[in-house]
Tab-separated table of C-alpha atoms in Angstrom:
chain	number	residue	atom	x	y	z
T	760	MET	CA	90.810	100.391	105.111
T	761	PRO	CA	90.053	103.635	103.206
T	762	ILE	CA	87.986	102.631	100.206
T	763	VAL	CA	87.229	105.402	97.738
T	764	ASN	CA	84.674	105.070	94.974
T	765	ALA	CA	86.392	106.440	91.897
T	766	ASN	CA	85.088	106.170	88.333
T	767	GLY	CA	82.422	103.779	89.621
T	768	VAL	CA	84.883	101.326	91.199
T	769	ASP	CA	85.794	100.886	94.876
T	770	LEU	CA	89.522	101.469	95.151
T	771	HIS	CA	91.671	100.756	98.217
T	772	THR	CA	93.880	103.743	99.013
T	773	GLN	CA	96.490	104.654	101.607
T	774	VAL	CA	97.787	108.157	102.298
T	775	LEU	CA	101.157	108.489	104.013
T	776	GLY	CA	102.969	111.587	105.304
T	777	SER	CA	102.349	115.234	104.469
T	778	GLY	CA	103.858	117.748	102.045
T	779	PRO	CA	103.890	118.013	98.246
T	780	SER	CA	101.710	115.381	96.560
T	781	VAL	CA	103.209	112.179	95.207
T	782	VAL	CA	100.990	109.515	93.625
T	783	MET	CA	102.396	106.024	93.109
T	784	VAL	CA	100.918	103.467	90.702
T	785	HIS	CA	101.811	99.751	90.807
T	786	GLY	CA	102.033	97.204	87.994
T	787	LEU	CA	99.528	94.562	86.857
T	788	LEU	CA	98.877	91.019	88.087
T	789	THR	CA	101.320	90.497	90.959
T	790	GLY	CA	101.368	94.190	91.933
T	791	SER	CA	99.390	96.003	94.617
T	792	LEU	CA	99.991	99.169	96.582
T	793	ALA	CA	102.339	97.026	98.712
T	794	THR	CA	104.817	97.344	95.795
T	795	TRP	CA	105.415	100.927	96.962
T	796	TYR	CA	104.405	100.630	100.615
T	797	TYR	CA	107.463	98.464	101.335
T	798	THR	CA	109.884	100.329	99.088
T	799	ALA	CA	109.945	104.030	98.176
T	800	ALA	CA	106.687	105.250	99.771
T	801	PRO	CA	107.790	105.400	103.451
T	802	ALA	CA	110.992	107.274	102.523
T	803	LEU	CA	109.027	109.757	100.366
T	804	ALA	CA	106.471	110.189	103.164
T	805	ASN	CA	109.166	111.838	105.299
T	806	ASP	CA	108.545	115.065	103.386
T	807	CYS	CA	105.708	114.400	100.921
T	808	GLN	CA	102.098	113.333	101.038
T	809	VAL	CA	102.090	109.992	99.271
T	810	LEU	CA	98.891	108.557	97.805
T	811	LEU	CA	98.980	104.823	97.109
T	812	TYR	CA	96.111	102.866	95.606
T	813	ASP	CA	95.331	99.371	94.398
T	814	LEU	CA	94.431	99.349	90.709
T	815	ARG	CA	90.984	97.977	89.864
T	816	GLY	CA	90.916	94.186	90.276
T	817	HIS	CA	94.130	94.223	92.342
T	818	GLY	CA	94.973	94.097	96.071
T	819	ARG	CA	91.972	95.174	98.118
T	820	SER	CA	90.259	97.097	95.330
T	821	GLU	CA	87.059	95.866	93.727
T	822	ARG	CA	87.367	92.988	91.283
T	823	VAL	CA	85.578	94.313	88.230
T	824	ALA	CA	85.049	92.519	84.934
T	825	ALA	CA	86.310	95.214	82.568
T	826	GLY	CA	88.189	98.463	82.137
T	827	TYR	CA	91.825	97.360	82.341
T	828	ASP	CA	92.864	99.479	79.349
T	829	VAL	CA	95.121	102.433	80.076
T	830	ASP	CA	92.445	105.044	79.228
T	831	THR	CA	89.997	103.675	81.787
T	832	MET	CA	92.726	103.316	84.388
T	833	VAL	CA	93.810	106.921	83.744
T	834	ALA	CA	90.161	107.878	84.369
T	835	ASP	CA	90.343	105.969	87.691
T	836	LEU	CA	93.372	108.049	88.647
T	837	GLU	CA	91.659	111.289	87.554
T	838	ALA	CA	88.705	110.423	89.773
T	839	LEU	CA	90.993	109.723	92.736
T	840	LEU	CA	92.841	113.027	92.554
T	841	PRO	CA	91.067	115.989	94.094
T	842	HIS	CA	89.546	118.050	91.283
T	843	SER	CA	89.907	121.235	93.269
T	844	SER	CA	93.661	120.869	93.495
T	845	ASP	CA	95.556	123.003	90.997
T	846	THR	CA	98.886	122.036	92.512
T	847	PRO	CA	100.652	119.604	90.215
T	848	VAL	CA	101.550	116.171	91.546
T	849	ILE	CA	104.600	113.976	91.186
T	850	LEU	CA	103.619	110.704	89.528
T	851	VAL	CA	105.541	107.470	90.008
T	852	GLY	CA	104.634	104.245	88.213
T	853	HIS	CA	106.030	100.736	87.793
T	854	SER	CA	105.382	98.731	84.601
T	855	TYR	CA	101.746	99.209	83.514
T	856	GLY	CA	101.518	101.761	86.340
T	857	ALA	CA	104.245	103.751	84.551
T	858	LEU	CA	102.148	103.656	81.393
T	859	ILE	CA	99.144	104.973	83.336
T	860	ALA	CA	101.313	107.737	84.836
T	861	LEU	CA	102.710	108.670	81.414
T	862	GLN	CA	99.271	108.793	79.783
T	863	PHE	CA	97.932	110.885	82.656
T	864	ALA	CA	100.816	113.344	82.145
T	865	LEU	CA	100.170	113.495	78.378
T	866	LYS	CA	96.497	114.187	78.980
T	867	HIS	CA	97.023	116.711	81.792
T	868	PRO	CA	100.419	118.333	81.220
T	869	GLY	CA	99.713	121.098	83.744
T	870	ARG	CA	98.875	118.666	86.525
T	871	VAL	CA	102.150	116.754	86.633
T	872	ASP	CA	105.271	118.274	88.111
T	873	ARG	CA	107.635	115.335	87.707
T	874	LEU	CA	107.299	111.848	86.336
T	875	VAL	CA	109.062	108.658	87.410
T	876	LEU	CA	108.699	105.772	84.962
T	877	VAL	CA	110.025	102.480	86.327
T	878	GLU	CA	110.277	99.709	83.734
T	879	LEU	CA	107.905	101.419	81.304
T	880	PRO	CA	106.660	98.800	78.803
T	881	LEU	CA	106.165	100.599	75.511
T	882	PRO	CA	103.936	99.206	74.134
T	883	PRO	CA	103.051	96.421	76.604
T	884	SER	CA	101.861	94.181	73.755
T	885	LYS	CA	105.416	94.141	72.336
T	886	MET	CA	107.282	93.612	75.590
T	887	GLU	CA	108.606	90.091	75.580
T	888	GLU	CA	108.650	89.837	79.377
T	889	ILE	CA	104.978	90.735	79.596
T	890	THR	CA	103.702	88.744	76.630
T	891	ARG	CA	105.644	85.660	77.691
T	892	PHE	CA	104.345	86.038	81.243
T	893	VAL	CA	100.686	86.427	80.309
T	894	GLU	CA	100.727	83.466	77.940
T	895	ARG	CA	101.245	81.177	80.902
T	896	ASP	CA	98.805	79.350	83.107
T	897	PRO	CA	98.525	81.154	86.498
T	898	VAL	CA	100.452	78.303	88.181
T	899	ASP	CA	103.339	78.788	85.746
T	900	MET	CA	103.076	82.553	86.207
T	901	VAL	CA	103.867	82.124	89.882
T	902	ALA	CA	106.734	79.772	88.988
T	903	ALA	CA	108.144	82.408	86.618
T	904	LEU	CA	108.420	85.087	89.317
T	905	PRO	CA	111.851	86.038	90.686
T	906	GLU	CA	113.339	83.513	93.118
T	907	SER	CA	113.237	85.898	96.094
T	908	MET	CA	109.537	86.498	95.562
T	909	GLN	CA	108.814	82.784	95.304
T	910	GLN	CA	110.647	82.074	98.546
T	911	VAL	CA	108.434	84.552	100.372
T	912	LEU	CA	105.313	83.270	98.635
T	913	ASN	CA	106.007	79.666	99.567
T	914	ALA	CA	107.198	80.252	103.148
T	915	GLY	CA	105.007	78.780	105.870
T	916	PRO	CA	103.051	75.587	106.466
T	917	ARG	CA	99.902	76.464	104.519
T	918	ARG	CA	101.360	78.046	101.357
T	919	ARG	CA	98.658	80.606	102.030
T	920	ARG	CA	100.308	83.499	100.189
T	921	ALA	CA	100.948	81.462	97.048
T	922	THR	CA	97.371	80.170	97.107
T	923	ARG	CA	95.915	83.641	97.497
T	924	LEU	CA	98.137	85.100	94.789
T	925	LEU	CA	97.081	82.286	92.481
T	926	GLU	CA	93.443	82.972	93.212
T	927	GLY	CA	93.987	86.664	92.346
T	928	LEU	CA	95.854	85.746	89.146
T	929	ARG	CA	93.072	83.390	88.110
T	930	PHE	CA	90.598	86.226	88.406
T	931	LEU	CA	92.797	88.707	86.545
T	932	THR	CA	93.735	86.360	83.723
T	933	MET	CA	90.515	84.363	83.276
T	934	GLU	CA	87.572	86.220	84.721
T	935	CYS	CA	88.045	89.782	83.515
T	936	SER	CA	89.141	91.664	80.392
T	937	LEU	CA	92.682	92.404	81.595
T	938	LEU	CA	94.666	90.276	79.123
T	939	LYS	CA	92.488	91.292	76.186
T	940	ASP	CA	92.907	94.962	77.149
T	941	LEU	CA	96.633	94.544	77.675
T	942	VAL	CA	97.417	93.098	74.253
T	943	ALA	CA	95.199	95.694	72.540
T	944	GLU	CA	97.121	98.562	74.126
T	945	GLU	CA	98.751	100.726	71.478
T	946	ASP	CA	102.146	102.341	71.498
T	947	VAL	CA	102.645	105.951	72.552
T	948	PRO	CA	103.679	107.843	69.378
T	949	ASP	CA	106.985	109.713	69.166
T	950	ASP	CA	105.352	113.139	68.930
T	951	ALA	CA	103.448	112.497	72.163
T	952	LEU	CA	106.697	111.621	73.947
T	953	GLN	CA	108.275	114.765	72.458
T	954	SER	CA	105.484	116.856	73.960
T	955	VAL	CA	106.372	115.921	77.551
T	956	GLN	CA	107.728	119.036	79.214
T	957	CYS	CA	108.141	118.035	82.874
T	958	PRO	CA	111.333	116.398	84.153
T	959	VAL	CA	111.208	112.623	83.689
T	960	LEU	CA	113.236	109.933	85.448
T	961	GLY	CA	113.355	106.543	83.743
T	962	VAL	CA	114.496	103.562	85.830
T	963	PHE	CA	115.178	100.296	84.024
T	964	GLY	CA	116.565	96.877	84.895
T	965	SER	CA	119.828	95.919	83.202
T	966	ARG	CA	118.383	92.501	82.248
T	967	SER	CA	114.904	93.679	81.283
T	968	SER	CA	113.519	93.738	77.758
T	969	CYS	CA	112.052	97.162	78.625
T	970	LEU	CA	115.583	98.613	78.727
T	971	SER	CA	115.434	99.702	75.077
T	972	VAL	CA	112.425	101.892	75.932
T	973	GLY	CA	114.888	104.002	77.919
T	974	ASP	CA	116.875	104.751	74.733
T	975	ARG	CA	113.695	105.924	73.064
T	976	LEU	CA	112.757	108.143	76.008
T	977	GLY	CA	116.300	109.542	75.985
T	978	ARG	CA	115.968	110.464	72.314
T	979	LEU	CA	112.504	111.996	72.528
T	980	VAL	CA	111.815	113.399	76.000
T	981	ALA	CA	113.298	116.884	76.461
T	982	ASP	CA	114.101	116.727	80.179
T	983	TYR	CA	115.056	113.090	80.691
T	984	ARG	CA	117.504	111.280	82.903
T	985	GLN	CA	117.881	107.569	83.431
T	986	VAL	CA	119.100	105.170	86.066
T	987	THR	CA	119.785	101.561	85.084
T	988	LEU	CA	119.766	99.139	88.003
T	989	GLU	CA	121.033	95.586	88.227
T	990	GLY	CA	117.924	93.428	87.774
T	991	GLY	CA	114.977	92.527	85.579
T	992	HIS	CA	111.411	93.802	85.376
T	993	TYR	CA	110.605	93.491	89.111
T	994	LEU	CA	112.902	96.267	90.340
T	995	PRO	CA	110.811	97.104	93.435
T	996	LEU	CA	111.715	93.586	94.631
T	997	GLU	CA	115.045	92.993	92.963
T	998	ALA	CA	116.646	96.361	93.672
T	999	ALA	CA	114.404	97.907	96.334
T	1000	SER	CA	116.999	100.090	98.105
T	1001	ALA	CA	118.649	101.430	94.950
T	1002	LEU	CA	115.252	102.135	93.387
T	1003	THR	CA	114.080	104.006	96.492
T	1004	GLU	CA	117.287	106.055	96.521
T	1005	SER	CA	116.871	107.023	92.839
T	1006	ILE	CA	113.227	108.008	93.257
T	1007	VAL	CA	113.752	109.976	96.471
T	1008	GLY	CA	116.723	111.847	94.947
T	1009	PHE	CA	114.721	112.805	91.859
T	1010	VAL	CA	111.562	113.785	93.768
T	1011	ARG	CA	113.554	116.051	96.075
T	1012	GLY	CA	115.062	117.674	93.002
H	1257	MET	CA	99.603	102.845	130.118
H	1258	SER	CA	99.593	99.574	128.177
H	1259	THR	CA	101.738	96.725	129.406
H	1260	THR	CA	103.606	94.382	127.060
H	1261	PRO	CA	101.048	91.546	127.439
H	1262	GLN	CA	98.227	94.003	126.749
H	1263	ILE	CA	99.922	95.272	123.585
H	1264	LEU	CA	100.634	91.694	122.484
H	1265	ALA	CA	96.965	90.797	123.019
H	1266	GLY	CA	95.911	93.872	121.017
H	1267	VAL	CA	98.267	93.055	118.140
H	1268	ALA	CA	97.106	89.409	118.147
H	1269	GLN	CA	93.477	90.528	118.008
H	1270	ALA	CA	94.224	92.884	115.096
H	1271	ILE	CA	96.010	90.041	113.250
H	1272	ARG	CA	92.994	87.735	113.714
H	1273	GLU	CA	90.704	90.440	112.325
H	1274	VAL	CA	92.903	91.142	109.308
H	1275	ILE	CA	93.322	87.457	108.391
H	1276	GLY	CA	89.662	86.691	109.142
H	1277	GLU	CA	89.901	82.949	108.372
H	1278	ASP	CA	88.847	80.054	110.602
H	1279	TRP	CA	92.303	78.634	111.345
H	1280	ILE	CA	93.645	81.888	112.799
H	1281	ALA	CA	91.101	81.858	115.670
H	1282	ASP	CA	92.947	78.928	117.294
H	1283	GLU	CA	96.462	79.837	116.177
H	1284	LEU	CA	98.863	80.663	118.995
H	1285	ILE	CA	100.213	84.175	118.432
H	1286	GLU	CA	103.221	85.042	120.579
H	1287	ALA	CA	106.220	87.353	120.454
H	1288	SER	CA	108.304	84.927	118.391
H	1289	THR	CA	105.553	84.385	115.785
H	1290	SER	CA	106.775	85.438	112.341
H	1291	PHE	CA	104.458	87.330	110.001
H	1292	THR	CA	105.911	85.626	106.950
H	1293	ASP	CA	106.861	82.104	108.068
H	1294	ASP	CA	104.128	81.425	110.652
H	1295	LEU	CA	101.161	83.665	109.876
H	1296	GLU	CA	101.759	83.750	106.117
H	1297	LEU	CA	100.424	87.272	106.038
H	1298	GLU	CA	100.204	88.795	102.569
H	1299	SER	CA	102.038	92.081	102.083
H	1300	ILE	CA	98.749	93.887	101.468
H	1301	GLU	CA	97.365	92.395	104.723
H	1302	PHE	CA	100.303	93.790	106.667
H	1303	VAL	CA	99.340	97.231	105.293
H	1304	ALA	CA	95.831	96.682	106.713
H	1305	LEU	CA	97.322	95.546	110.036
H	1306	ALA	CA	99.527	98.637	110.286
H	1307	GLU	CA	96.504	100.816	109.559
H	1308	LYS	CA	94.443	99.065	112.238
H	1309	LEU	CA	97.180	99.429	114.864
H	1310	GLN	CA	97.651	103.056	113.867
H	1311	GLU	CA	93.943	103.640	114.561
H	1312	THR	CA	94.235	101.950	117.950
H	1313	TYR	CA	97.386	103.678	119.156
H	1314	GLY	CA	97.185	107.010	117.343
H	1315	GLU	CA	99.815	109.201	115.771
H	1316	ARG	CA	102.479	108.426	118.327
H	1317	VAL	CA	102.898	105.041	116.667
H	1318	ASP	CA	104.266	105.912	113.241
H	1319	PHE	CA	104.597	102.626	111.362
H	1320	VAL	CA	105.452	104.246	108.081
H	1321	SER	CA	108.500	106.054	109.375
H	1322	TRP	CA	109.547	102.844	111.183
H	1323	LEU	CA	109.294	100.904	107.900
H	1324	SER	CA	111.241	103.622	106.071
H	1325	GLN	CA	114.294	102.681	108.123
H	1326	MET	CA	114.058	98.998	107.198
H	1327	GLU	CA	115.316	97.007	104.244
H	1328	LEU	CA	112.812	94.743	102.500
H	1329	ASP	CA	114.439	91.599	103.987
H	1330	ALA	CA	114.060	92.999	107.499
H	1331	ILE	CA	110.369	93.699	106.888
H	1332	ILE	CA	109.864	90.149	105.604
H	1333	GLY	CA	111.604	88.827	108.748
H	1334	LEU	CA	109.454	90.774	111.238
H	1335	THR	CA	107.947	88.993	114.231
H	1336	VAL	CA	104.919	89.915	116.313
H	1337	GLY	CA	107.364	90.736	119.135
H	1338	ASP	CA	109.136	93.310	116.916
H	1339	VAL	CA	105.854	95.122	116.346
H	1340	VAL	CA	104.914	94.946	120.051
H	1341	GLU	CA	108.332	96.295	121.027
H	1342	PHE	CA	108.017	99.123	118.513
H	1343	ILE	CA	104.575	100.126	119.803
H	1344	GLU	CA	105.879	99.981	123.375
H	1345	SER	CA	108.821	102.236	122.508
H	1346	CYS	CA	106.454	104.803	120.952
H	1347	LEU	CA	104.127	104.803	123.965
H	1348	SER	CA	106.782	105.021	126.666
């Protein structure tokens, strides 16, 4: 298990394939690098070098008490990327991971070649799906996940996956600053979005409350295209194949 | 050259290491054992398992490109035997 100390936190990383650099960032709470490992990452790894990592507190990365705001998580990403590399990377993010990718691109315009924003919550504190989700008790959080995910979680005699997910959610919602950081996260202003120069792909779920963010990106981002897929906020689960196809097509140009 | 039972034993050992809990030491792991329904392996643990097997068998066993050809449902439905068969096909 390649653990890299970045920004003072031990982060679990996986590198797949070789070629131009793609970095993929997962979403909060139920996400981990598995979000991408089982969807778009293997297909991208056919002709790219794909870096996947577990965000702080998630998956096999270190469970730390604080630093779940976007700025700190952008600093984690900065520390993970080789400083020597001048070659721009392609950044792909889902949910809060999309926000991290976007903020990284705004901060380092020369270092990002293309940007894929899947279900970008802008701002997360105003996204009904997220605020409603985080108001719940961890047990109800699990119950609120898409049916297909619950079936997998509850399969087997020990309900081991559900138990372990619950344990992770308890940490993230009760024992660290994540929820406090999440609701304090501010919106990205229009002029910042207007400053994005690289090509951007937005992917949104037809039933997601984030869908309206796509209209805003369409109005403000110069080089923007959008794919709307049948589904809600959990597109990597709900529309895995279609999402992979969209991302691979855009990354290959 | 590894035989099928040897590969199965190696995969079973790697599974026990990744899960690392008491119950798995006595759990029967055979070809028909399902990662999801029987072992209740978390998705992130399967990543660790793939990495471990990759270290054991080297570059000839390319799990990532194997996974790239599979739909999510097929990955969820994988059995230990599927993984053993895949490793065997790479080594032969």
